[in-house]
Short mmCIF file of C-alpha atoms and ligand atoms in Angstrom, two decimals:
data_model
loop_
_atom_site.label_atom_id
_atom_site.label_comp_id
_atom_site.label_asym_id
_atom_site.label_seq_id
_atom_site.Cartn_x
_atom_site.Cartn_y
_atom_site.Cartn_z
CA UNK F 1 8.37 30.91 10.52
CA UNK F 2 10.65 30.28 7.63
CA UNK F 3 9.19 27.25 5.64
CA UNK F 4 5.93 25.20 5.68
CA UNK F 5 6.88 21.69 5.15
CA UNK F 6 3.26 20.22 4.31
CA UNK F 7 2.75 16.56 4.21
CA UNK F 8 -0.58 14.27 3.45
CA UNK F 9 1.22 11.40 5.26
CA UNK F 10 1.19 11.42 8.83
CA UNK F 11 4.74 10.55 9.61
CA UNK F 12 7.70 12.86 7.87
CA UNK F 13 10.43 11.26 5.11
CA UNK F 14 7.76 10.14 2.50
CA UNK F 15 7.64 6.54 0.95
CA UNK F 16 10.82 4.99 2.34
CA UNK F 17 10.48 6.49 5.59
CA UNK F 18 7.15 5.59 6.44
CA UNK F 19 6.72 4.62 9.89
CA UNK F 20 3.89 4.83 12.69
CA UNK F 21 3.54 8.58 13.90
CA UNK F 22 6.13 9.64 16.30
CA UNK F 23 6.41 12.27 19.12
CA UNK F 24 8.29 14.55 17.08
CA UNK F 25 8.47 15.31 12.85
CA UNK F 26 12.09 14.09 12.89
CA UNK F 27 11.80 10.72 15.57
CA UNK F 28 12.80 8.06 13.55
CA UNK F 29 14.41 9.90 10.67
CA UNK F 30 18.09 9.04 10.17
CA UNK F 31 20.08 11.41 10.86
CA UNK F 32 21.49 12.06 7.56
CA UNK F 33 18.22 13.21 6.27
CA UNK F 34 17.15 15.66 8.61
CA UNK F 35 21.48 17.05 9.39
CA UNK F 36 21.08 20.53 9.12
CA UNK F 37 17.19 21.29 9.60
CA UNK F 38 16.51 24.34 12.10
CA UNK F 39 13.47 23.23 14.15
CA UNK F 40 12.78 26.82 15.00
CA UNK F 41 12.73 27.39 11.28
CA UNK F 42 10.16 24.92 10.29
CA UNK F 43 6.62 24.32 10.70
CA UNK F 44 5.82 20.92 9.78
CA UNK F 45 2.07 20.01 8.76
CA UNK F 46 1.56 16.19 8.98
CA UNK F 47 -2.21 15.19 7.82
CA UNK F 48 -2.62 17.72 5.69
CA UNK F 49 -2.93 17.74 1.88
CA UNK F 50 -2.41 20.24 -0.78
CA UNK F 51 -5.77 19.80 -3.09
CA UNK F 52 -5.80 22.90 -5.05
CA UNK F 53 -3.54 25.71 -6.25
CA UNK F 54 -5.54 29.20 -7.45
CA UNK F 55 -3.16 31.77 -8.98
CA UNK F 56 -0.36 32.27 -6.37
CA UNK F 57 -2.58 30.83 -3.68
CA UNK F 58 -2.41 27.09 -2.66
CA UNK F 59 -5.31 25.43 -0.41
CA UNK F 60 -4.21 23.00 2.26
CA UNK F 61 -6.46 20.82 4.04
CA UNK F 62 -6.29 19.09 7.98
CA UNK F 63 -8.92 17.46 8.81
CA UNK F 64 -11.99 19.14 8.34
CA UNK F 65 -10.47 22.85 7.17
CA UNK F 66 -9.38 24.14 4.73
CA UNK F 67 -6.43 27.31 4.60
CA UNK F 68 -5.18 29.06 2.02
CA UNK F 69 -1.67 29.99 1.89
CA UNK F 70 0.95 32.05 -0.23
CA UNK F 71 4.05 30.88 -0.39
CA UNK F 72 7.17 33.27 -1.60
CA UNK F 73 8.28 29.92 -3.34
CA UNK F 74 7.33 26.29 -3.75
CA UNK F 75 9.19 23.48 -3.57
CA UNK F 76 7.11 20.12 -4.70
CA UNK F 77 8.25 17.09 -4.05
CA UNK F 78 5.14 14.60 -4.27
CA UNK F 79 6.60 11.40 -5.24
CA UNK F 80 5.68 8.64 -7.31
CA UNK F 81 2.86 6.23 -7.10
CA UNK F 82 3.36 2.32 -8.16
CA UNK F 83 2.32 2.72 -11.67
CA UNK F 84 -1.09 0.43 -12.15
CA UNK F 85 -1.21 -2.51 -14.71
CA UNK F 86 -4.52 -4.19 -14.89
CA UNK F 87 -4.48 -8.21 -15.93
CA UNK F 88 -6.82 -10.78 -14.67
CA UNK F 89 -7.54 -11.24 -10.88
CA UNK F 90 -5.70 -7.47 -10.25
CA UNK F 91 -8.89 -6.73 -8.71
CA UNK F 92 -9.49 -9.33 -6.36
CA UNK F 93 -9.15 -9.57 -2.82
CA UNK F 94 -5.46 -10.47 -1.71
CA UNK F 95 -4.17 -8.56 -4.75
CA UNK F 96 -2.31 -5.72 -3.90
CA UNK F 97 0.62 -3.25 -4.84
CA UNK F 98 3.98 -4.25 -3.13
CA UNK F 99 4.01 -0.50 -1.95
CA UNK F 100 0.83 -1.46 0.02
CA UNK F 101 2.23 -4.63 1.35
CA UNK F 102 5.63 -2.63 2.89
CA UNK F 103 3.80 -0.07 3.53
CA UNK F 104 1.02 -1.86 6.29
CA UNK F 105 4.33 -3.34 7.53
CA UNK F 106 6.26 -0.68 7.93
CA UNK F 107 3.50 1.65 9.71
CA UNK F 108 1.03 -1.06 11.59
CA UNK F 109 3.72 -3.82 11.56
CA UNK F 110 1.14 -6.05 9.92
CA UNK F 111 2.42 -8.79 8.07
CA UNK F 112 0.40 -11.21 5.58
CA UNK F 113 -0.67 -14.62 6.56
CA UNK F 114 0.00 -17.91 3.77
CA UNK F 115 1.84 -17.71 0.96
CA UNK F 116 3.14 -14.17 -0.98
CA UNK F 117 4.05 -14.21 -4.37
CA UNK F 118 5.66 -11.18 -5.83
CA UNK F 119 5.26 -10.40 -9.62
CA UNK F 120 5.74 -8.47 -11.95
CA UNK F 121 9.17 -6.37 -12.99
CA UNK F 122 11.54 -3.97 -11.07
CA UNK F 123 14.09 -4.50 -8.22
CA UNK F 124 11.11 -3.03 -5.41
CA UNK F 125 9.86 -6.54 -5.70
CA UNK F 126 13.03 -7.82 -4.07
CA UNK F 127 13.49 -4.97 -1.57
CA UNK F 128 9.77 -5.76 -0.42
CA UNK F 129 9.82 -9.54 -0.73
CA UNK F 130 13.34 -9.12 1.91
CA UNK F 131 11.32 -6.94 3.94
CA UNK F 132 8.49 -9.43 4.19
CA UNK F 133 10.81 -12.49 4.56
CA UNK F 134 12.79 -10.58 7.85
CA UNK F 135 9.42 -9.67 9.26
CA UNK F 136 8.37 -13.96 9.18
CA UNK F 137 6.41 -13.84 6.07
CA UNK F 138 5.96 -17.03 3.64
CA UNK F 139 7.78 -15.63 0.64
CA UNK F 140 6.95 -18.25 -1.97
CA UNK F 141 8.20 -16.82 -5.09
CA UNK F 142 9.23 -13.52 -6.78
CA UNK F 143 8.34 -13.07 -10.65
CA UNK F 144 10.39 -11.32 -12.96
CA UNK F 145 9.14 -10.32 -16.11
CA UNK F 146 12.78 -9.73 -17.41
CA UNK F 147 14.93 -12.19 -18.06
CA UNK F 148 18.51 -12.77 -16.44
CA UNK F 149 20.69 -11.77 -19.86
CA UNK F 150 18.12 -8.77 -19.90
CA UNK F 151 19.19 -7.99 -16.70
CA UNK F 152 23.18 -8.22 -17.04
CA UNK F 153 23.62 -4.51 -18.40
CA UNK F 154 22.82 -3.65 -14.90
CA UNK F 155 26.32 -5.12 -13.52
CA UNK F 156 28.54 -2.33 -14.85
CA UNK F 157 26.20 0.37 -13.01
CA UNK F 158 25.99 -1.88 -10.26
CA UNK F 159 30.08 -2.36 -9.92
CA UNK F 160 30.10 1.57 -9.41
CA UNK F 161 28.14 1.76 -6.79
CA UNK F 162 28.66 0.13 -3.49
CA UNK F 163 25.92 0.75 -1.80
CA UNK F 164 23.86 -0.43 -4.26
CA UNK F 165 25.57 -3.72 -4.30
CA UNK F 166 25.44 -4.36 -0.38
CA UNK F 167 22.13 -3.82 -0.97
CA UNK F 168 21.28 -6.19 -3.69
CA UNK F 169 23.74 -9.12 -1.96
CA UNK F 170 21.47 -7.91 1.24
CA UNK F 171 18.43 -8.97 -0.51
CA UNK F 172 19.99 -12.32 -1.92
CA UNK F 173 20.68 -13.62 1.68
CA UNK F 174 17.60 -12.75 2.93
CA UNK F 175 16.03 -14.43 -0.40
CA UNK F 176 17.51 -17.47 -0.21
CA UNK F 177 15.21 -20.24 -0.75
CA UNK F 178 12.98 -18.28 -2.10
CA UNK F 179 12.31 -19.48 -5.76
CA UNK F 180 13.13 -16.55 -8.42
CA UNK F 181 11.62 -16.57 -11.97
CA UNK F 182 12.62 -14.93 -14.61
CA UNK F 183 11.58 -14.08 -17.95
CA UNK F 184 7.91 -14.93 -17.15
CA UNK F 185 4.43 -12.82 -16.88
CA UNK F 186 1.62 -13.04 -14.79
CA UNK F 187 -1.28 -14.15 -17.16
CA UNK F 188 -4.29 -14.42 -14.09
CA UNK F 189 -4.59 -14.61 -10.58
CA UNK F 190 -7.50 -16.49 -8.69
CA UNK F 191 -8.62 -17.74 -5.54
CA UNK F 192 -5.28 -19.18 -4.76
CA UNK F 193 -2.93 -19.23 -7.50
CA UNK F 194 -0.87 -17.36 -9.57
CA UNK F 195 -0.89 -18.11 -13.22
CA UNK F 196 2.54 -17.64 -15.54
CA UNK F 197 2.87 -17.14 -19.32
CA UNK F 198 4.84 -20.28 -19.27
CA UNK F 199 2.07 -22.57 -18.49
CA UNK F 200 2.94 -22.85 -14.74
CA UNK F 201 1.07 -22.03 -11.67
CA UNK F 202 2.37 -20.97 -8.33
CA UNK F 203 0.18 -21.31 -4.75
CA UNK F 204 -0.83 -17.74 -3.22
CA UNK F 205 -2.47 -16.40 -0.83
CA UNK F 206 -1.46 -12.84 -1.11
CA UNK F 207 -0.25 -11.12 -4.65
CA UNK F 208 2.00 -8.37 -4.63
CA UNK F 209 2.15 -7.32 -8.30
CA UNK F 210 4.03 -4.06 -9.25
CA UNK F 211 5.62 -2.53 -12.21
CA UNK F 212 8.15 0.44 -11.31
CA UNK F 213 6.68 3.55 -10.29
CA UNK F 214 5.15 6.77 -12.32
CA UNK F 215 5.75 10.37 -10.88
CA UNK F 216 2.71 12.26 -9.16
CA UNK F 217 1.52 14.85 -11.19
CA UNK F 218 -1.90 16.02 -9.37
CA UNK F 219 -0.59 19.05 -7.89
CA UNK F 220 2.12 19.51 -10.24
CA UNK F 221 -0.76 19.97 -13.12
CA UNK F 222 -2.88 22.17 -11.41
CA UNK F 223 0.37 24.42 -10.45
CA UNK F 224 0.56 24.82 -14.22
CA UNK F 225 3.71 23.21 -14.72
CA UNK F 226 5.48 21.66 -17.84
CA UNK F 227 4.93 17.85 -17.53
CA UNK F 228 7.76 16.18 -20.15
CA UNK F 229 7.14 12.52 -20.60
CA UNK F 230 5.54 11.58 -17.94
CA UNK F 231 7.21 13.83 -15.18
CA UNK F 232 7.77 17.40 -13.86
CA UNK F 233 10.09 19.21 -16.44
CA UNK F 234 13.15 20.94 -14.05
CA UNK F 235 16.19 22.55 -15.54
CA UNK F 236 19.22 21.69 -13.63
CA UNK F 237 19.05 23.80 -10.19
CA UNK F 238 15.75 22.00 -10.07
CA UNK F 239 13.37 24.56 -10.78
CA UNK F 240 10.53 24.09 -12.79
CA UNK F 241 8.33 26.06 -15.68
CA UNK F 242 6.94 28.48 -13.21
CA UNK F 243 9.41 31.26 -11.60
CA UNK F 244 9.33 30.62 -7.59
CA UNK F 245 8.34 27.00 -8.07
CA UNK F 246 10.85 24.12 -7.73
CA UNK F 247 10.43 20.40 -7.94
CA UNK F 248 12.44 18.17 -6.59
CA UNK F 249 12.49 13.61 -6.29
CA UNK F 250 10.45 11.07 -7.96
CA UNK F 251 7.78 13.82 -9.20
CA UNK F 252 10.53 14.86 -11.54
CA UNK F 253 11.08 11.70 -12.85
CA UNK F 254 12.02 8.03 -10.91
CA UNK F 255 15.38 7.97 -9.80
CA UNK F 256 15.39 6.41 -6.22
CA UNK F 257 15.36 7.51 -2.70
CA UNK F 258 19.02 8.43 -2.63
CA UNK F 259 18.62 11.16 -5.69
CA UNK F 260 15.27 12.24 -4.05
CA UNK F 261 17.32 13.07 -1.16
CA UNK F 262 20.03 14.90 -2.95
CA UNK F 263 17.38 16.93 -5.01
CA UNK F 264 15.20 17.86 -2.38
CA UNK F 265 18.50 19.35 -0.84
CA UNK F 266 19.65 21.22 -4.24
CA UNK F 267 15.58 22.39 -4.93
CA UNK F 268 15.70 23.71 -1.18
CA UNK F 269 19.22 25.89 -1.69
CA UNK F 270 17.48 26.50 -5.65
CA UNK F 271 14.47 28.08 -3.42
CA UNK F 272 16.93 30.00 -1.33
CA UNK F 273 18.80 31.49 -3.45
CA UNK F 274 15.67 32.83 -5.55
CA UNK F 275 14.43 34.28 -1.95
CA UNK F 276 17.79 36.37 -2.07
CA UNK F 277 19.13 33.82 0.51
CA UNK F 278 23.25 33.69 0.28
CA UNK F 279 24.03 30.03 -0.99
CA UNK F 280 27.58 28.27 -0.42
CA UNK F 281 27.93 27.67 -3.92
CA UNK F 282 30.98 25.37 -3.52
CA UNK F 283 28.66 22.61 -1.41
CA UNK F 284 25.75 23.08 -4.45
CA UNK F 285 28.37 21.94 -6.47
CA UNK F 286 29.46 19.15 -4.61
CA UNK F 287 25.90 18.14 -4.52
CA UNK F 288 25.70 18.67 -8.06
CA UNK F 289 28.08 15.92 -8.80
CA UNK F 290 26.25 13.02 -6.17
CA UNK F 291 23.33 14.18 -8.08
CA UNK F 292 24.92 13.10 -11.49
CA UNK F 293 26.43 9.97 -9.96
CA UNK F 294 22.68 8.91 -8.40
CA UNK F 295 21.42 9.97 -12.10
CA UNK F 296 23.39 7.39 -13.90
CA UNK F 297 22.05 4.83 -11.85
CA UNK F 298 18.92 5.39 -12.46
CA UNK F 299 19.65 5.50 -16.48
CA UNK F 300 21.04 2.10 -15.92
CA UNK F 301 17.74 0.87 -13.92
CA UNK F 302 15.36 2.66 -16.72
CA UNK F 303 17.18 0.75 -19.30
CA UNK F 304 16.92 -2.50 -17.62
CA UNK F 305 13.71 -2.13 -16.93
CA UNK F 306 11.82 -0.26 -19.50
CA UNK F 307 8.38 0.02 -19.09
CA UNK F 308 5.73 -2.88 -19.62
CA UNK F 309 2.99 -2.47 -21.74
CA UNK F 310 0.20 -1.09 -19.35
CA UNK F 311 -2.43 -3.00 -21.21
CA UNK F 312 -0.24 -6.15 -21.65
CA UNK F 313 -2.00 -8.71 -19.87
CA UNK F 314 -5.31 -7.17 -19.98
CA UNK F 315 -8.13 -9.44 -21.49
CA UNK F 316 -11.32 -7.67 -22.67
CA UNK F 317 -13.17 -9.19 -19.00
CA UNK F 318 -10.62 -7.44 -17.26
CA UNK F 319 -11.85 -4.44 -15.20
CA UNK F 320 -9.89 -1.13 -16.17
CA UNK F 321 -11.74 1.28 -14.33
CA UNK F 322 -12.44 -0.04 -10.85
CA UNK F 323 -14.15 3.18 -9.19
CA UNK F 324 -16.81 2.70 -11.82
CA UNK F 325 -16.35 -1.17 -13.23
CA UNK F 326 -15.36 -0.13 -16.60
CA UNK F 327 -14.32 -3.34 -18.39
CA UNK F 328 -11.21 -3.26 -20.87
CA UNK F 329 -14.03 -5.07 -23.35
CA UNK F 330 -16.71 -1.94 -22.32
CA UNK F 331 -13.98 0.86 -22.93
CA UNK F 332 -13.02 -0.82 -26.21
CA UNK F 333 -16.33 -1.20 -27.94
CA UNK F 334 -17.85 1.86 -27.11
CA UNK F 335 -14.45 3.28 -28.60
CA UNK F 336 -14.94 1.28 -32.07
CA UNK F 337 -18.50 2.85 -33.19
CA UNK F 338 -18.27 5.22 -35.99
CA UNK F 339 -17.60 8.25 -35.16
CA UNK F 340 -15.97 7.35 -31.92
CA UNK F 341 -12.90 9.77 -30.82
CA UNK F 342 -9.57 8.51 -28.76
CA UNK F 343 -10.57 11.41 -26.22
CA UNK F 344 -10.09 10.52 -22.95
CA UNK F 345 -12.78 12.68 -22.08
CA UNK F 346 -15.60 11.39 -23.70
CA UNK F 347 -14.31 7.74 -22.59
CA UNK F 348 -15.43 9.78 -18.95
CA UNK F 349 -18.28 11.44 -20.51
CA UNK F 350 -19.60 8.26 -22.11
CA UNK F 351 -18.60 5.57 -19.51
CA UNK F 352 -18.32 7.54 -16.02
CA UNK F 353 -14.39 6.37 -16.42
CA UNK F 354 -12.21 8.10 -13.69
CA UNK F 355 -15.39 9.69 -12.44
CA UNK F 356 -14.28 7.99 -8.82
CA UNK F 357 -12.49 8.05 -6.24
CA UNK F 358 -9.02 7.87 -8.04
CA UNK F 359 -10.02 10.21 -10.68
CA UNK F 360 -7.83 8.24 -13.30
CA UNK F 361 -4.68 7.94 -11.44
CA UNK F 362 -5.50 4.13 -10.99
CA UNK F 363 -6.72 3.33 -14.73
CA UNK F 364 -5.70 6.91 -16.43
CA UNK F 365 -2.71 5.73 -18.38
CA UNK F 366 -4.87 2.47 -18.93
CA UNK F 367 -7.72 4.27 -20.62
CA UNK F 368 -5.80 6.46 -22.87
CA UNK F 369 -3.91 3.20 -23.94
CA UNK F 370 -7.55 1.00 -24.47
CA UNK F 371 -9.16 3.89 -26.68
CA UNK F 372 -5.61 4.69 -28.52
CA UNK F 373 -5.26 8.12 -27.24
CA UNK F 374 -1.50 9.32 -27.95
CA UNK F 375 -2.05 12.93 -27.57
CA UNK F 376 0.89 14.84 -25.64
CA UNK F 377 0.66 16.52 -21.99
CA UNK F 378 -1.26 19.39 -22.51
CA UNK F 379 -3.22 18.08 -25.71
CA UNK F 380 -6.58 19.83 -25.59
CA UNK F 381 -8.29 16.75 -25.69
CA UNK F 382 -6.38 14.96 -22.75
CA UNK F 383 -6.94 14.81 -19.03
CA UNK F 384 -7.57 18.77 -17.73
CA UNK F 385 -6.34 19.07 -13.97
CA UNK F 386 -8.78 20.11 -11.37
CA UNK F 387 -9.11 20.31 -7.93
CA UNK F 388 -9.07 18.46 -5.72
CA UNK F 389 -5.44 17.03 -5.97
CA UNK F 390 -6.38 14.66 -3.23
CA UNK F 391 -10.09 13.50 -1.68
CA UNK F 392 -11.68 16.53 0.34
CA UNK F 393 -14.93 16.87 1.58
CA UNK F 394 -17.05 19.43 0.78
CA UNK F 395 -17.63 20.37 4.52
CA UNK F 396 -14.00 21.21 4.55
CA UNK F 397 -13.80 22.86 1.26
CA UNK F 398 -16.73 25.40 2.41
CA UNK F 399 -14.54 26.12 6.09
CA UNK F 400 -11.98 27.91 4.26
CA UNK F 401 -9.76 30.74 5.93
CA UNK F 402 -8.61 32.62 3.61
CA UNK F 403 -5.37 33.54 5.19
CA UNK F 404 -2.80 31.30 6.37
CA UNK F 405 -3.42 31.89 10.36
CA UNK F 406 -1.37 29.26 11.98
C1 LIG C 501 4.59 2.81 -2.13
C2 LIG C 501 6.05 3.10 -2.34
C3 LIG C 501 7.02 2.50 -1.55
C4 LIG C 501 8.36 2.76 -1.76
N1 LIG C 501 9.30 2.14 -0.97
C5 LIG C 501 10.62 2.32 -1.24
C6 LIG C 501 11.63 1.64 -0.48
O1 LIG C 501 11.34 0.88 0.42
N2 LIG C 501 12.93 1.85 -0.81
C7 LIG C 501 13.27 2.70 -1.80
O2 LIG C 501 14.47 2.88 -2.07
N3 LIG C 501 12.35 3.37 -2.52
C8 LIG C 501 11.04 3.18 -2.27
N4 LIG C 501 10.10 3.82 -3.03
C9 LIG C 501 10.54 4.73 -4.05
C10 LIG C 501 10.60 6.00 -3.21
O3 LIG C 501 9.35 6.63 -3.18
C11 LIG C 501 11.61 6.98 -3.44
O4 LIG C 501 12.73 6.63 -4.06
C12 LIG C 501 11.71 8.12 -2.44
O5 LIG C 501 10.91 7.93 -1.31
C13 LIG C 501 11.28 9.32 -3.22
O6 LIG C 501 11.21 10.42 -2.40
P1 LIG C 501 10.25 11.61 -2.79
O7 LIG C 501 10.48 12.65 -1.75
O8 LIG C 501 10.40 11.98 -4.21
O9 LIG C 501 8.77 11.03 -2.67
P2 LIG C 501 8.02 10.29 -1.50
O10 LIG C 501 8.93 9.63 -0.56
O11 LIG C 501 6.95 9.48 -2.15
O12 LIG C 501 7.32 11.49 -0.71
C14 LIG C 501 6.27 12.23 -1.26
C15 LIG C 501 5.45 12.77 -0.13
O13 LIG C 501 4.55 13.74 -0.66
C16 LIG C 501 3.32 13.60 0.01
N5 LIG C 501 2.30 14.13 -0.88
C17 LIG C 501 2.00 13.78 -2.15
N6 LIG C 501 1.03 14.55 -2.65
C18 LIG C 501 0.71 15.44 -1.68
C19 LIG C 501 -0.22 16.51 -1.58
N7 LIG C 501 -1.02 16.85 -2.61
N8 LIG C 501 -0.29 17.20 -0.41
C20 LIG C 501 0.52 16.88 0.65
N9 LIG C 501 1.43 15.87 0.61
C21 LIG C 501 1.52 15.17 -0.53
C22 LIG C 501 3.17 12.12 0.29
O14 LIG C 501 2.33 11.92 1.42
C23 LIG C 501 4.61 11.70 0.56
O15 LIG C 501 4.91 11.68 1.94
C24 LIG C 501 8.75 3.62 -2.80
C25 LIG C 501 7.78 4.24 -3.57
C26 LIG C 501 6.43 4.00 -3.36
C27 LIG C 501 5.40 4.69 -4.22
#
């Protein structure tokens, strides 16, 4: 067998794909995505995650066992994660990440009872809130942060791309009647309301509150590789700081499905081509070119939407850590003694922060914001990658093969 393709998920095609298990890797796939894959060239691993990378040597876990394999090259291509931003109420029941929401829909066809509200800033809340609204969901309100003039440098990028504006007139239709805020914040959620900076208060049942997405790093780190603001640094055939490793989709920075697709394509021929494959250089540089094109768009959606302050809304009740119940008021004042440091590690040494289940990749950026910590990737005093990259338990950490048997 050629290539491993290794996946934590159980389904193939990653976030926007996600589906119920099929009979085969590829049922349900469009077949756009999967044109061109050789069955009898792949061996596709669903359920089972990459925790740990030791020298050339990268440990894979299903179910209960652990193997360790050594790949000739690496192509990584771990996604994003909906980037966490604590305020009042984030914790509570009925408070969840849009991703979550489309996600129980899209794989157990679950969809929320009473009223939704979706806050917060980024055009996911509209793709999920359509979702939700075809599948018979009460779509009360969506909440944008931005306001409509902040929003209007988006119709040049948008005019150039068709697709994109199908999609965004698809999403008004199935919106209508839905009311859409702009230019306001959530402040606090409760039992059954959603609180605005404007004074207001909206009835809800179920919160979806997101804020754009932030690349995931976890293997990426403890592969050694250059992290540049916040993402996997790739020149432009995609490969990364370490020779025989290539990165490709929202691990390398957010950029939407339709560039993850392209990149994954270019990393893959990148990979290839290091392996002494031949490459048909005249379709890499057609590919090349969609890549820029997808690119731009994304520039256009990362100016629109810069980031919001992660600790924004955050009141000193509010819980930062919720593995370990680490209020924003705790983190601060333990962080304002003489003496104290802006180490993220002593905020874990001191406070058991990121000591749980998460290990920081809920409240990490969170943390380092609440004790002032500005240091750069790599800074000495910042978050050190270990293993595991994802939960393991030690049962399967102890069965380990050592070689890759199949
Ligand atoms: C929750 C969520 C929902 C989204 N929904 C949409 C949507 O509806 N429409 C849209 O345009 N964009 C959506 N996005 C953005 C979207 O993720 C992308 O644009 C696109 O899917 C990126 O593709 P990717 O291959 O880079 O990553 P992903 O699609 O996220 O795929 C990454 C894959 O890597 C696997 N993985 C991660 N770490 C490991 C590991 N250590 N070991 C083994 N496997 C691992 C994951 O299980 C996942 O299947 C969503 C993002 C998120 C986080």
């Amino acid at each position: 067998v050629a290539t491993l393709l290794v996946d934590a998920a159980d389904s193939t095609g990653g976030q926007i794909y996600a589906r119920a298990p099929g009979t085969t890797w590829d049922a349900g796939l469009p077949p756009a995505v999967v044109a061109g894959a050789r069955a009898d060239l792949l061996d596709v691993r669903l359920g089972t995650a990459a925790w740990g990378a030791f020298g050339d040597r990268v440990a894979l876990v299903t179910g209960e066992r652990t193997r360790l394999t050594q790949p000739a090259a690496i192509v990584l291509a771990t996604g994003a994660i909906e980037r966490p931003v604590p305020f009042p109420g984030w914790d509570r029941p009925g408070v969840a990440a849009p991703g979550a929401l489309q996600r129980l829909l899209k794989v157990a066809q679950v969809v929320p009872n009473g009223p939704i509200v979706l806050a917060g800033s980024g055009p996911f809340l509209f793709a999920v809130g359509a979702d939700l609204r075809r599948a018979g969901a009460d779509v009360r309100a969506i909440v944008e942060r931005r306001t409509r003039r902040q929003l209007i440098g988006l119709v040049p990028a948008l005019a150039r791309r068709a697709d994109r504006l199908r999609e965004a007139a698809g999403f008004g239709r199935t919106l209508r009647g839905v009311q859409l805020r702009f230019g306001v914040d959530v402040v606090a959620v409760d039992d059954s309301t959603v609180a605005l900076s404007d004074g207001s208060r909206i009835e809800a049942d179920v919160v979806a509150a997101g804020y754009g997405f932030a690349p995931r790093l976890e293997l990426a780190r403890l592969l050694g590789l250059a992290v540049t603001e916040g993402a996997v640094a790739v020149d432009a055939s995609l490969t990364t700081s370490r020779t025989g490793v290539f990165a490709a989709g929202e691990t390398t920075g957010i950029g939407g499905a339709p560039l993850a697709a392209i990149e994954g394509r270019l990393a893959g021929l990148a990979a290839a081509a290091f392996l002494g494959r031949p490459v048909d250089e005249a379709r890499r540089g057609r590919l090349h070119a969609t890549r820029d094109a997808h690119l731009r768009f994304a520039q256009a959606l990362a100016r629109a939407y810069p980031p919001v302050p992660v600790l924004g809304a955050a009141t000193p009740e509010t819980t930062i850590c919720r593995c370990e119940h680490i209020s924003l008021g705790a983190l601060r004042r333990s962080f304002s003694q003489p003496l104290a440091t802006d180490d993220p590690r002593a905020a874990k040494a001191e406070l058991r922060c990121a000591m749980g289940a998460c290990q920081g990749v809920i409240c990490g950026e969170a943390i380092r914001s609440a004790i002032g910590f500005a240091g750069p990737e790599g800074d000495r005093r910042g978050p050190r990658a270990r293993p595991p990259a994802m939960p393991v338990t030690v049962g399967a950490v102890a069965a380990c093969d050592s070689t890759w048997a199949g």
